[in-house]
Coordinates of N, CA and C in Angstrom, one line a residue:
M1419 N -19.2 36.5 -17.2 CA -19.0 37.0 -15.9 C -20.3 37.2 -15.2
N1420 N -20.4 36.8 -13.9 CA -21.6 37.0 -13.1 C -21.7 38.4 -12.8
K1421 N -22.7 39.1 -13.4 CA -22.8 40.5 -13.2 C -23.4 40.8 -11.8
V1422 N -24.0 39.8 -11.1 CA -24.5 40.0 -9.8 C -23.4 40.1 -8.7
A1423 N -22.3 39.4 -9.0 CA -21.2 39.2 -8.0 C -20.7 40.4 -7.4
P1424 N -20.3 41.5 -8.2 CA -19.7 42.6 -7.6 C -20.5 43.3 -6.6
S1425 N -21.8 43.4 -6.9 CA -22.7 44.1 -5.9 C -22.9 43.4 -4.6
L1426 N -22.9 42.0 -4.7 CA -23.0 41.2 -3.6 C -21.8 41.3 -2.7
A1427 N -20.6 41.2 -3.4 CA -19.4 41.2 -2.7 C -19.1 42.6 -2.1
G1428 N -19.7 43.6 -2.7 CA -19.5 45.0 -2.2 C -20.3 45.3 -1.0
R1429 N -21.2 44.5 -0.6 CA -22.0 44.8 0.6 C -21.2 44.8 1.8
R1430 N -20.2 44.0 1.9 CA -19.3 44.0 3.1 C -18.5 45.3 3.1
A1431 N -18.0 45.7 1.9 CA -17.3 46.9 1.9 C -18.1 48.1 2.3
L1432 N -19.4 48.1 1.9 CA -20.3 49.2 2.3 C -20.5 49.2 3.9
L1433 N -20.7 48.0 4.4 CA -20.8 48.0 5.9 C -19.6 48.5 6.6
A1434 N -18.4 48.1 6.1 CA -17.2 48.5 6.8 C -17.0 50.0 6.6
A1435 N -17.3 50.5 5.5 CA -17.1 51.9 5.2 C -18.0 52.7 6.2
L1436 N -19.2 52.3 6.3 CA -20.2 53.0 7.2 C -19.7 52.9 8.7
A1437 N -19.1 51.7 9.0 CA -18.5 51.6 10.4 C -17.4 52.6 10.6
L1438 N -16.5 52.7 9.6 CA -15.4 53.6 9.7 C -15.9 55.1 9.8
M1439 N -16.9 55.4 9.1 CA -17.5 56.8 9.1 C -18.1 57.1 10.5
A1440 N -18.6 56.0 11.1 CA -19.3 56.2 12.4 C -18.3 56.0 13.6
G1441 N -17.0 55.8 13.3 CA -16.1 55.6 14.3 C -16.0 54.2 14.8
G1442 N -16.4 53.3 14.0 CA -16.5 51.9 14.4 C -15.1 51.2 14.5
A1443 N -14.0 51.9 13.9 CA -12.7 51.3 14.0 C -11.8 52.2 14.7
V1444 N -10.8 51.7 15.5 CA -9.8 52.5 16.1 C -8.5 52.4 15.4
W1445 N -7.9 53.5 15.1 CA -6.7 53.5 14.2 C -5.4 53.6 15.1
F1446 N -4.5 52.8 14.8 CA -3.1 52.9 15.4 C -2.1 52.8 14.3
G1447 N -1.4 53.8 14.1 CA -0.3 53.8 13.0 C -0.9 53.5 11.7
G1448 N -2.1 54.0 11.4 CA -2.6 53.8 10.0 C -3.3 52.4 9.9
R1449 N -3.4 51.6 11.0 CA -4.0 50.3 10.8 C -5.3 50.3 11.7
A1450 N -6.3 49.7 11.1 CA -7.5 49.6 11.9 C -7.5 48.3 12.7
V1451 N -8.0 48.5 14.0 CA -8.0 47.3 14.9 C -9.4 46.7 14.7
A1452 N -9.5 45.4 14.4 CA -10.7 44.7 14.2 C -11.5 44.6 15.5
A1453 N -12.9 44.5 15.3 CA -13.7 44.4 16.5 C -13.5 43.1 17.2
E1454 N -13.1 42.0 16.4 CA -12.9 40.7 17.0 C -11.4 40.6 17.4
A1455 N -11.1 41.0 18.6 CA -9.7 41.0 19.1 C -9.2 39.6 19.2
A1456 N -7.9 39.4 18.9 CA -7.2 38.2 19.1 C -7.1 37.8 20.5
V1457 N -7.0 36.5 20.8 CA -6.9 36.0 22.2 C -5.8 35.0 22.3
V1458 N -5.0 35.1 23.3 CA -3.9 34.2 23.4 C -4.4 32.9 24.1
L1459 N -4.4 31.8 23.4 CA -5.0 30.6 23.9 C -3.9 29.6 24.1
P1460 N -4.1 28.7 25.1 CA -3.2 27.6 25.3 C -3.2 26.6 24.2
A1461 N -2.1 25.9 24.0 CA -2.1 24.9 22.9 C -3.0 23.7 23.4
P1462 N -3.6 23.0 22.4 CA -4.4 21.9 22.8 C -3.6 20.8 23.5
S1463 N -4.1 20.2 24.5 CA -3.4 19.1 25.1 C -3.6 17.8 24.3
T1464 N -4.7 17.7 23.6 CA -4.9 16.6 22.7 C -4.3 16.9 21.3
D1465 N -3.1 16.4 21.1 CA -2.4 16.7 19.8 C -1.6 15.4 19.4
P1466 N -2.3 14.5 18.7 CA -1.7 13.2 18.3 C -0.5 13.4 17.4
A1467 N 0.3 12.4 17.4 CA 1.5 12.4 16.5 C 1.0 12.3 15.0
P1468 N 1.7 12.9 14.1 CA 1.3 12.8 12.7 C 1.2 11.4 12.2
P1469 N 0.3 11.1 11.3 CA 0.2 9.8 10.8 C 1.3 9.5 9.8
P1470 N 1.7 8.2 9.6 CA 2.7 7.9 8.7 C 2.3 8.2 7.3
G1471 N 3.3 8.4 6.4 CA 3.1 8.7 5.0 C 3.3 10.2 4.7
N1472 N 3.1 10.6 3.5 CA 3.4 11.9 3.0 C 2.1 12.7 2.6
A1473 N 1.0 12.1 2.8 CA -0.2 12.7 2.2 C -0.7 13.9 3.0
N1474 N -1.1 14.9 2.3 CA -1.7 16.1 3.0 C -3.1 15.7 3.6
E1475 N -3.5 16.4 4.6 CA -4.8 16.2 5.2 C -5.6 17.5 5.0
V1476 N -6.9 17.4 5.3 CA -7.9 18.5 5.1 C -8.6 18.9 6.4
A1477 N -8.7 20.1 6.6 CA -9.6 20.7 7.7 C -10.5 21.7 7.1
V1478 N -11.8 21.7 7.6 CA -12.7 22.7 7.1 C -13.3 23.4 8.3
V1479 N -13.2 24.7 8.3 CA -13.7 25.5 9.4 C -14.5 26.7 8.8
A1480 N -15.4 27.2 9.7 CA -16.2 28.4 9.3 C -16.2 29.4 10.5
G1481 N -15.9 30.6 10.2 CA -15.9 31.6 11.3 C -16.2 33.0 10.7
G1482 N -17.3 33.2 10.2 CA -17.7 34.5 9.6 C -17.3 34.5 8.2
C1483 N -17.1 35.7 7.7 CA -16.7 36.0 6.3 C -15.5 35.1 5.9
F1484 N -15.6 34.4 4.8 CA -14.4 33.5 4.5 C -13.2 34.3 3.9
W1485 N -13.4 35.5 3.6 CA -12.2 36.3 3.1 C -11.1 36.3 4.1
G1486 N -11.4 36.6 5.4 CA -10.4 36.7 6.4 C -9.9 35.4 6.9
V1487 N -10.8 34.4 7.0 CA -10.4 33.1 7.5 C -9.4 32.5 6.4
Q1488 N -9.7 32.6 5.2 CA -8.9 32.1 4.1 C -7.5 32.8 4.2
G1489 N -7.6 34.2 4.3 CA -6.3 35.0 4.4 C -5.4 34.5 5.5
V1490 N -6.0 34.3 6.7 CA -5.2 33.8 7.8 C -4.4 32.6 7.5
F1491 N -5.2 31.5 7.1 CA -4.5 30.2 6.9 C -3.6 30.2 5.6
Q1492 N -3.8 31.1 4.7 CA -2.8 31.2 3.6 C -1.5 31.7 4.1
H1493 N -1.4 32.3 5.3 CA -0.2 32.8 5.8 C 0.4 31.8 6.9
V1494 N -0.1 30.6 7.0 CA 0.3 29.6 8.0 C 1.3 28.6 7.4
K1495 N 2.4 28.4 8.0 CA 3.4 27.4 7.5 C 2.8 26.0 7.7
G1496 N 3.0 25.2 6.7 CA 2.5 23.9 6.7 C 1.2 23.7 5.9
V1497 N 0.6 24.9 5.6 CA -0.7 24.9 4.9 C -0.3 25.0 3.4
S1498 N -0.8 24.1 2.6 CA -0.5 24.0 1.2 C -1.6 24.7 0.3
G1499 N -2.7 24.9 0.9 CA -3.8 25.5 0.2 C -5.0 25.9 1.2
A1500 N -5.7 27.0 0.9 CA -6.8 27.4 1.6 C -7.8 28.0 0.6
V1501 N -9.0 27.3 0.6 CA -10.0 27.6 -0.5 C -11.3 28.1 0.2
S1502 N -11.8 29.2 -0.2 CA -13.1 29.7 0.3 C -14.3 28.9 -0.3
G1503 N -15.3 28.6 0.4 CA -16.4 27.9 -0.1 C -17.6 27.8 0.9
Y1504 N -18.4 26.8 0.7 CA -19.6 26.7 1.5 C -19.8 25.3 2.0
A1505 N -20.2 25.1 3.2 CA -20.4 23.8 3.8 C -21.6 23.8 4.7
G1506 N -22.3 22.6 4.8 CA -23.4 22.5 5.7 C -24.8 22.3 5.0
G1507 N -24.8 22.7 3.7 CA -26.1 22.6 3.0 C -26.0 21.7 1.7
A1508 N -26.9 21.9 0.8 CA -27.0 21.1 -0.4 C -26.2 21.7 -1.5
E1509 N -25.8 20.9 -2.5 CA -25.1 21.3 -3.6 C -25.8 22.4 -4.4
N1510 N -27.1 22.2 -4.6 CA -27.8 23.2 -5.5 C -28.0 24.6 -4.9
T1511 N -27.6 24.7 -3.6 CA -27.7 26.1 -3.0 C -26.4 26.6 -2.6
A1512 N -25.3 26.0 -3.1 CA -24.0 26.4 -2.7 C -23.5 27.5 -3.7
R1513 N -24.3 28.6 -3.6 CA -24.0 29.8 -4.4 C -24.1 31.0 -3.5
Y1514 N -23.3 32.0 -3.7 CA -23.2 33.2 -2.8 C -24.6 33.8 -2.6
E1515 N -25.3 34.0 -3.7 CA -26.6 34.7 -3.6 C -27.6 33.9 -2.8
D1516 N -27.5 32.6 -2.8 CA -28.4 31.7 -2.0 C -28.0 31.6 -0.6
V1517 N -26.7 31.4 -0.4 CA -26.1 31.3 1.0 C -26.4 32.6 1.8
G1518 N -26.3 33.7 1.1 CA -26.5 35.0 1.8 C -27.9 35.1 2.4
S1519 N -28.9 34.3 2.0 CA -30.2 34.4 2.5 C -30.3 33.9 4.0
G1520 N -29.3 33.0 4.3 CA -29.3 32.4 5.7 C -30.2 31.3 5.8
R1521 N -30.8 30.8 4.7 CA -31.8 29.7 4.8 C -31.3 28.4 4.1
T1522 N -30.1 28.3 3.7 CA -29.6 27.1 3.0 C -29.0 26.1 3.9
G1523 N -28.6 26.4 5.1 CA -27.9 25.5 6.0 C -26.4 25.7 5.8
H1524 N -26.0 26.4 4.8 CA -24.5 26.6 4.5 C -23.9 27.6 5.4
A1525 N -22.7 27.5 5.7 CA -21.9 28.5 6.3 C -20.7 28.8 5.3
E1526 N -20.3 30.1 5.3 CA -19.1 30.4 4.6 C -17.9 29.7 5.3
A1527 N -17.3 28.9 4.5 CA -16.3 28.0 5.1 C -15.0 28.1 4.3
V1528 N -13.9 27.5 4.9 CA -12.6 27.5 4.3 C -12.1 26.0 4.4
R1529 N -11.7 25.5 3.3 CA -11.0 24.2 3.2 C -9.5 24.3 3.3
I1530 N -8.9 23.8 4.3 CA -7.5 24.0 4.5 C -6.8 22.6 4.2
S1531 N -5.9 22.6 3.3 CA -5.0 21.5 3.0 C -3.7 21.7 3.7
Y1532 N -3.2 20.7 4.5 CA -2.0 20.9 5.3 C -1.2 19.7 5.4
D1533 N 0.1 19.9 5.7 CA 1.0 18.8 5.9 C 1.0 18.5 7.4
P1534 N 0.5 17.3 7.8 CA 0.5 17.0 9.3 C 1.9 16.9 9.9
R1535 N 2.9 16.7 9.1 CA 4.2 16.6 9.6 C 4.8 18.0 10.0
Q1536 N 4.1 19.1 9.4 CA 4.6 20.5 9.7 C 3.6 21.2 10.7
I1537 N 2.3 20.9 10.6 CA 1.4 21.5 11.5 C 0.2 20.5 11.7
S1538 N -0.2 20.3 13.0 CA -1.2 19.4 13.3 C -2.6 20.0 13.2
Y1539 N -3.6 19.1 13.2 CA -5.0 19.6 13.2 C -5.3 20.4 14.4
A1540 N -4.7 19.9 15.6 CA -5.0 20.7 16.8 C -4.4 22.1 16.8
R1541 N -3.2 22.2 16.2 CA -2.6 23.6 16.1 C -3.4 24.5 15.1
I1542 N -4.0 23.9 14.1 CA -4.9 24.6 13.2 C -6.1 25.2 14.0
L1543 N -6.6 24.3 14.8 CA -7.7 24.8 15.7 C -7.3 25.9 16.6
Q1544 N -6.1 25.8 17.1 CA -5.6 26.8 18.0 C -5.6 28.2 17.3
I1545 N -5.1 28.2 16.1 CA -5.0 29.4 15.3 C -6.4 29.9 15.0
F1546 N -7.3 28.9 14.6 CA -8.7 29.3 14.3 C -9.4 30.0 15.5
F1547 N -9.2 29.5 16.7 CA -9.9 30.1 17.8 C -9.2 31.3 18.3
S1548 N -7.9 31.4 18.1 CA -7.1 32.6 18.6 C -7.2 33.8 17.7
V1549 N -7.0 33.7 16.4 CA -7.0 34.9 15.6 C -7.9 34.9 14.4
A1550 N -8.4 33.8 14.0 CA -9.2 33.8 12.7 C -10.6 34.3 12.9
H1551 N -11.2 34.1 14.2 CA -12.5 34.6 14.4 C -12.8 34.6 15.9
D1552 N -14.0 35.1 16.3 CA -14.4 35.1 17.7 C -15.4 34.0 17.9
P1553 N -15.1 32.9 18.6 CA -16.0 31.8 18.8 C -17.1 32.0 19.8
T1554 N -17.2 33.2 20.3 CA -18.3 33.5 21.3 C -19.5 34.2 20.6
Q1555 N -19.3 34.6 19.3 CA -20.4 35.3 18.6 C -21.3 34.3 18.0
L1556 N -22.6 34.3 18.3 CA -23.5 33.3 17.8 C -24.1 33.8 16.5
N1557 N -23.9 33.0 15.4 CA -24.5 33.3 14.1 C -24.1 34.7 13.6
R1558 N -22.9 35.1 13.9 CA -22.4 36.4 13.4 C -20.9 36.5 13.6
Q1559 N -20.3 37.4 12.9 CA -18.9 37.9 13.1 C -18.9 39.3 12.7
G1560 N -18.6 40.2 13.7 CA -18.5 41.6 13.4 C -19.8 42.1 12.8
P1561 N -19.8 42.8 11.6 CA -21.0 43.3 11.1 C -21.9 42.3 10.3
D1562 N -21.3 41.1 10.2 CA -22.0 40.1 9.4 C -22.9 39.2 10.3
T1563 N -24.2 39.1 10.0 CA -25.1 38.3 10.8 C -25.8 37.3 10.0
G1564 N -26.2 36.2 10.6 CA -26.9 35.1 10.0 C -26.2 33.8 10.2
T1565 N -27.0 32.7 10.0 CA -26.4 31.4 10.3 C -25.2 31.1 9.3
Q1566 N -25.2 31.8 8.2 CA -24.1 31.5 7.2 C -22.8 32.1 7.7
Y1567 N -22.8 32.8 8.8 CA -21.6 33.3 9.4 C -21.3 32.6 10.8
R1568 N -21.9 31.5 11.0 CA -21.7 30.8 12.3 C -20.3 30.2 12.5
S1569 N -20.0 30.0 13.7 CA -18.7 29.4 14.0 C -18.9 27.9 14.1
T1570 N -18.2 27.2 13.1 CA -18.4 25.8 13.0 C -17.1 25.1 12.6
I1571 N -16.9 23.9 13.1 CA -15.8 23.0 12.7 C -16.5 21.9 11.9
F1572 N -16.2 21.8 10.7 CA -16.7 20.7 9.8 C -15.7 19.6 9.9
A1573 N -15.9 18.7 10.9 CA -14.9 17.6 11.1 C -15.0 16.6 9.9
Q1574 N -13.9 16.2 9.4 CA -13.8 15.3 8.3 C -13.9 13.9 8.7
N1575 N -13.7 13.6 10.0 CA -13.8 12.2 10.5 C -14.0 12.3 12.0
L1576 N -14.2 11.1 12.6 CA -14.4 11.1 14.0 C -13.2 11.5 14.9
E1577 N -12.0 11.3 14.4 CA -10.8 11.8 15.1 C -10.8 13.3 15.2
Q1578 N -11.1 14.0 14.1 CA -11.1 15.4 14.1 C -12.2 15.9 15.0
A1579 N -13.3 15.3 15.0 CA -14.4 15.7 15.9 C -14.0 15.5 17.4
R1580 N -13.3 14.4 17.7 CA -12.8 14.2 19.0 C -11.8 15.3 19.5
I1581 N -10.9 15.6 18.6 CA -9.9 16.6 19.0 C -10.6 18.0 19.2
A1582 N -11.5 18.3 18.3 CA -12.2 19.6 18.4 C -13.1 19.6 19.7
Q1583 N -13.8 18.6 20.0 CA -14.6 18.5 21.2 C -13.7 18.7 22.5
A1584 N -12.6 18.0 22.5 CA -11.6 18.1 23.6 C -11.1 19.5 23.8
Y1585 N -10.8 20.1 22.7 CA -10.2 21.5 22.8 C -11.2 22.5 23.3
I1586 N -12.4 22.4 22.8 CA -13.5 23.3 23.2 C -13.8 23.1 24.7
A1587 N -13.7 21.9 25.1 CA -13.9 21.6 26.6 C -12.8 22.2 27.4
E1588 N -11.6 22.1 26.9 CA -10.5 22.7 27.7 C -10.6 24.2 27.8
L1589 N -10.9 24.8 26.7 CA -11.1 26.3 26.7 C -12.2 26.7 27.6
T1590 N -13.3 25.9 27.5 CA -14.5 26.3 28.4 C -14.1 26.1 29.8
Q1591 N -13.5 25.0 30.2 CA -13.1 24.8 31.6 C -12.1 25.9 32.1
A1592 N -11.3 26.4 31.2 CA -10.3 27.4 31.6 C -10.9 28.8 31.6
K1593 N -12.1 28.9 31.2 CA -12.8 30.2 31.1 C -12.0 31.2 30.3
T1594 N -11.4 30.7 29.2 CA -10.6 31.5 28.3 C -11.2 32.8 27.8
F1595 N -12.5 32.7 27.6 CA -13.2 33.9 27.1 C -14.1 34.5 28.2
G1596 N -13.7 34.3 29.4 CA -14.4 34.8 30.6 C -15.8 34.2 30.7
S1597 N -16.8 35.0 30.9 CA -18.2 34.6 31.0 C -18.9 34.2 29.7
K1598 N -18.2 34.5 28.6 CA -18.8 34.3 27.3 C -18.7 32.8 26.9
P1599 N -19.7 32.1 26.6 CA -19.6 30.7 26.2 C -19.1 30.6 24.8
I1600 N -18.4 29.5 24.5 CA -18.0 29.2 23.1 C -19.2 28.6 22.4
V1601 N -19.6 29.2 21.3 CA -20.8 28.7 20.6 C -20.4 27.9 19.4
T1602 N -19.2 27.6 19.2 CA -18.7 26.8 18.0 C -19.4 25.4 18.0
T1603 N -20.0 25.1 16.8 CA -20.6 23.8 16.7 C -19.6 22.9 15.9
I1604 N -19.9 21.6 16.0 CA -19.1 20.6 15.3 C -20.1 19.8 14.4
E1605 N -19.8 19.9 13.1 CA -20.7 19.2 12.1 C -19.8 18.2 11.4
L1606 N -20.3 16.9 11.4 CA -19.4 15.8 10.9 C -19.7 15.5 9.5
Q1607 N -18.6 15.5 8.7 CA -18.6 15.0 7.3 C -19.7 15.7 6.4
K1608 N -19.7 17.0 6.5 CA -20.6 17.7 5.6 C -19.8 18.1 4.4
R1609 N -20.4 18.0 3.2 CA -19.6 18.3 2.0 C -19.2 19.8 1.9
F1610 N -18.1 20.0 1.2 CA -17.6 21.4 1.0 C -17.7 21.7 -0.5
F1611 N -18.2 22.9 -0.8 CA -18.3 23.3 -2.2 C -17.5 24.6 -2.4
T1612 N -16.7 24.6 -3.4 CA -15.8 25.8 -3.6 C -16.6 27.0 -4.0
A1613 N -16.3 28.1 -3.5 CA -17.0 29.4 -3.8 C -16.6 29.9 -5.1
E1614 N -17.3 30.9 -5.6 CA -17.0 31.6 -6.9 C -15.6 32.1 -6.9
S1615 N -15.1 32.2 -8.1 CA -13.7 32.6 -8.3 C -13.4 34.0 -7.7
Y1616 N -14.4 34.9 -7.7 CA -14.1 36.3 -7.3 C -13.9 36.4 -5.8
H1617 N -14.3 35.3 -5.1 CA -14.1 35.2 -3.6 C -12.7 34.7 -3.2
Q1618 N -12.0 34.0 -4.2 CA -10.7 33.4 -3.8 C -9.6 34.5 -3.8
D1619 N -8.8 34.3 -2.8 CA -7.6 35.2 -2.6 C -8.1 36.7 -2.4
Y1620 N -9.3 36.9 -1.9 CA -9.9 38.2 -1.9 C -9.1 39.2 -1.0
L1621 N -8.6 38.7 0.1 CA -7.8 39.6 1.0 C -6.5 40.1 0.3
T1622 N -5.8 39.2 -0.4 CA -4.6 39.5 -1.0 C -4.8 40.5 -2.2
R1623 N -5.9 40.2 -2.9 CA -6.2 41.0 -4.1 C -6.8 42.4 -3.8
N1624 N -7.4 42.5 -2.6 CA -8.1 43.7 -2.3 C -7.7 44.3 -0.9
P1625 N -6.4 44.5 -0.7 CA -5.9 45.0 0.6 C -6.4 46.3 1.1
R1626 N -7.0 47.1 0.1 CA -7.5 48.5 0.5 C -9.0 48.5 0.7
N1627 N -9.6 47.4 0.5 CA -11.1 47.3 0.7 C -11.3 47.7 2.1
P1628 N -12.2 48.6 2.4 CA -12.5 49.0 3.8 C -12.8 47.9 4.8
Y1629 N -13.6 46.9 4.3 CA -13.9 45.7 5.1 C -12.6 45.0 5.5
I1630 N -11.8 44.7 4.5 CA -10.5 44.0 4.7 C -9.6 44.8 5.6
V1631 N -9.5 46.1 5.5 CA -8.7 46.9 6.3 C -9.1 46.8 7.8
Q1632 N -10.4 46.9 8.0 CA -10.9 47.0 9.3 C -11.0 45.6 10.0
H1633 N -11.4 44.6 9.3 CA -11.7 43.3 9.9 C -10.7 42.2 9.7
D1634 N -10.0 42.3 8.6 CA -9.2 41.1 8.2 C -7.7 41.3 8.3
L1635 N -7.2 42.5 7.9 CA -5.7 42.7 7.9 C -5.2 42.6 9.4
P1636 N -6.0 43.1 10.4 CA -5.5 43.0 11.7 C -5.3 41.5 12.2
K1637 N -6.1 40.6 11.6 CA -5.9 39.2 11.9 C -4.6 38.7 11.4
I1638 N -4.1 39.1 10.2 CA -2.8 38.7 9.7 C -1.7 39.2 10.6
A1639 N -1.9 40.5 11.1 CA -0.9 41.0 12.0 C -0.9 40.3 13.3
E1640 N -2.0 39.9 13.8 CA -2.1 39.1 15.1 C -1.5 37.7 14.9
L1641 N -1.7 37.1 13.7 CA -1.1 35.8 13.5 C 0.4 35.9 13.5
Q1642 N 1.0 36.9 12.9 CA 2.4 37.1 12.9 C 2.9 37.4 14.4
R1643 N 2.1 38.1 15.1 CA 2.6 38.5 16.5 C 2.5 37.3 17.4
L1644 N 1.4 36.5 17.4 CA 1.1 35.5 18.4 C 1.7 34.1 17.9
F1645 N 1.8 33.9 16.6 CA 2.3 32.7 16.1 C 3.5 32.9 15.1
A1646 N 4.5 33.6 15.6 CA 5.7 34.0 14.8 C 6.3 32.8 14.1
D1647 N 6.4 31.6 14.9 CA 7.0 30.4 14.3 C 6.1 29.8 13.3
R1648 N 4.9 30.1 13.2 CA 3.9 29.5 12.2 C 3.6 30.4 11.1
Y1649 N 4.1 31.7 11.1 CA 3.7 32.7 10.2 C 4.6 32.6 8.9
R1650 N 4.0 32.7 7.8 CA 4.7 32.8 6.5 C 4.3 34.2 5.8
A1651 N 5.3 34.9 5.4 CA 5.0 36.3 4.9 C 4.4 36.2 3.5
T1652 N 4.7 35.2 2.7 CA 4.1 35.1 1.4 C 3.0 34.1 1.4
P1653 N 1.8 34.5 1.2 CA 0.6 33.6 1.3 C 0.6 32.5 0.2
V1654 N 0.1 31.4 0.4 CA -0.1 30.4 -0.6 C -1.5 30.6 -1.2
L1655 N -1.6 31.0 -2.4 CA -2.8 31.5 -3.1 C -3.4 30.5 -4.0
V1656 N -4.8 30.5 -4.1 CA -5.5 29.7 -5.0 C -5.1 30.1 -6.4
G1657 N -5.0 31.4 -6.7 CA -4.7 31.8 -8.0 C -3.4 31.4 -8.6
T1658 N -2.4 31.1 -7.8 CA -1.1 30.7 -8.3 C -1.1 29.2 -8.5
G1659 N -2.1 28.5 -8.0 CA -2.1 27.0 -8.2 C -1.2 26.4 -7.1
A1660 N -0.8 27.1 -6.1 CA 0.1 26.6 -5.1 C -0.7 25.7 -4.1

């Protein structure tokens, strides 16, 4: 067992606990409201028909701490798997202790496997921008700062890059986030590396962790509220092999 892992993973819990003590969260009915509020976004106009065949497809996105982003997509119908990991840097630095330095080029990312006949890539991006993170925060999300927490779409091919660019342009033109610019970058065909096992299914395994309570559980609630037709109550977990 990596003896360094618990202390590193516990840093977020400490930050969240301090925020709670300082009044950084607002409580309603025993639930903390995250600093990154959900936004109702229009569906992408660029939403191609699913390709023929039965093969799953892959999307890779980064939007701050991967615990919450993974948790959100594990509750989305049509998603067969969501894995926390690192993308944007080299294989030899794809380790939590290295990525945390902010000097590796990696971002904490999530690889999403999905059935395009049930949910399209464009709809995945709609959920990503609506509830999974705040795309107007540059190199940070909530209490987490650094390039490893940047908002990025790791397009797996030119078609994904085209859809992502078109959607960002639509949201920008509509001034969906008011005067705040969308800072999400698009990085094409960067390798994804799976994160350490203790990061997988973290939200489900640690629902009382102060960080999870403050920043991530509200995202699941907003997913259910805003995308009721896309929400699945039972998450698809890495640990179950689903």
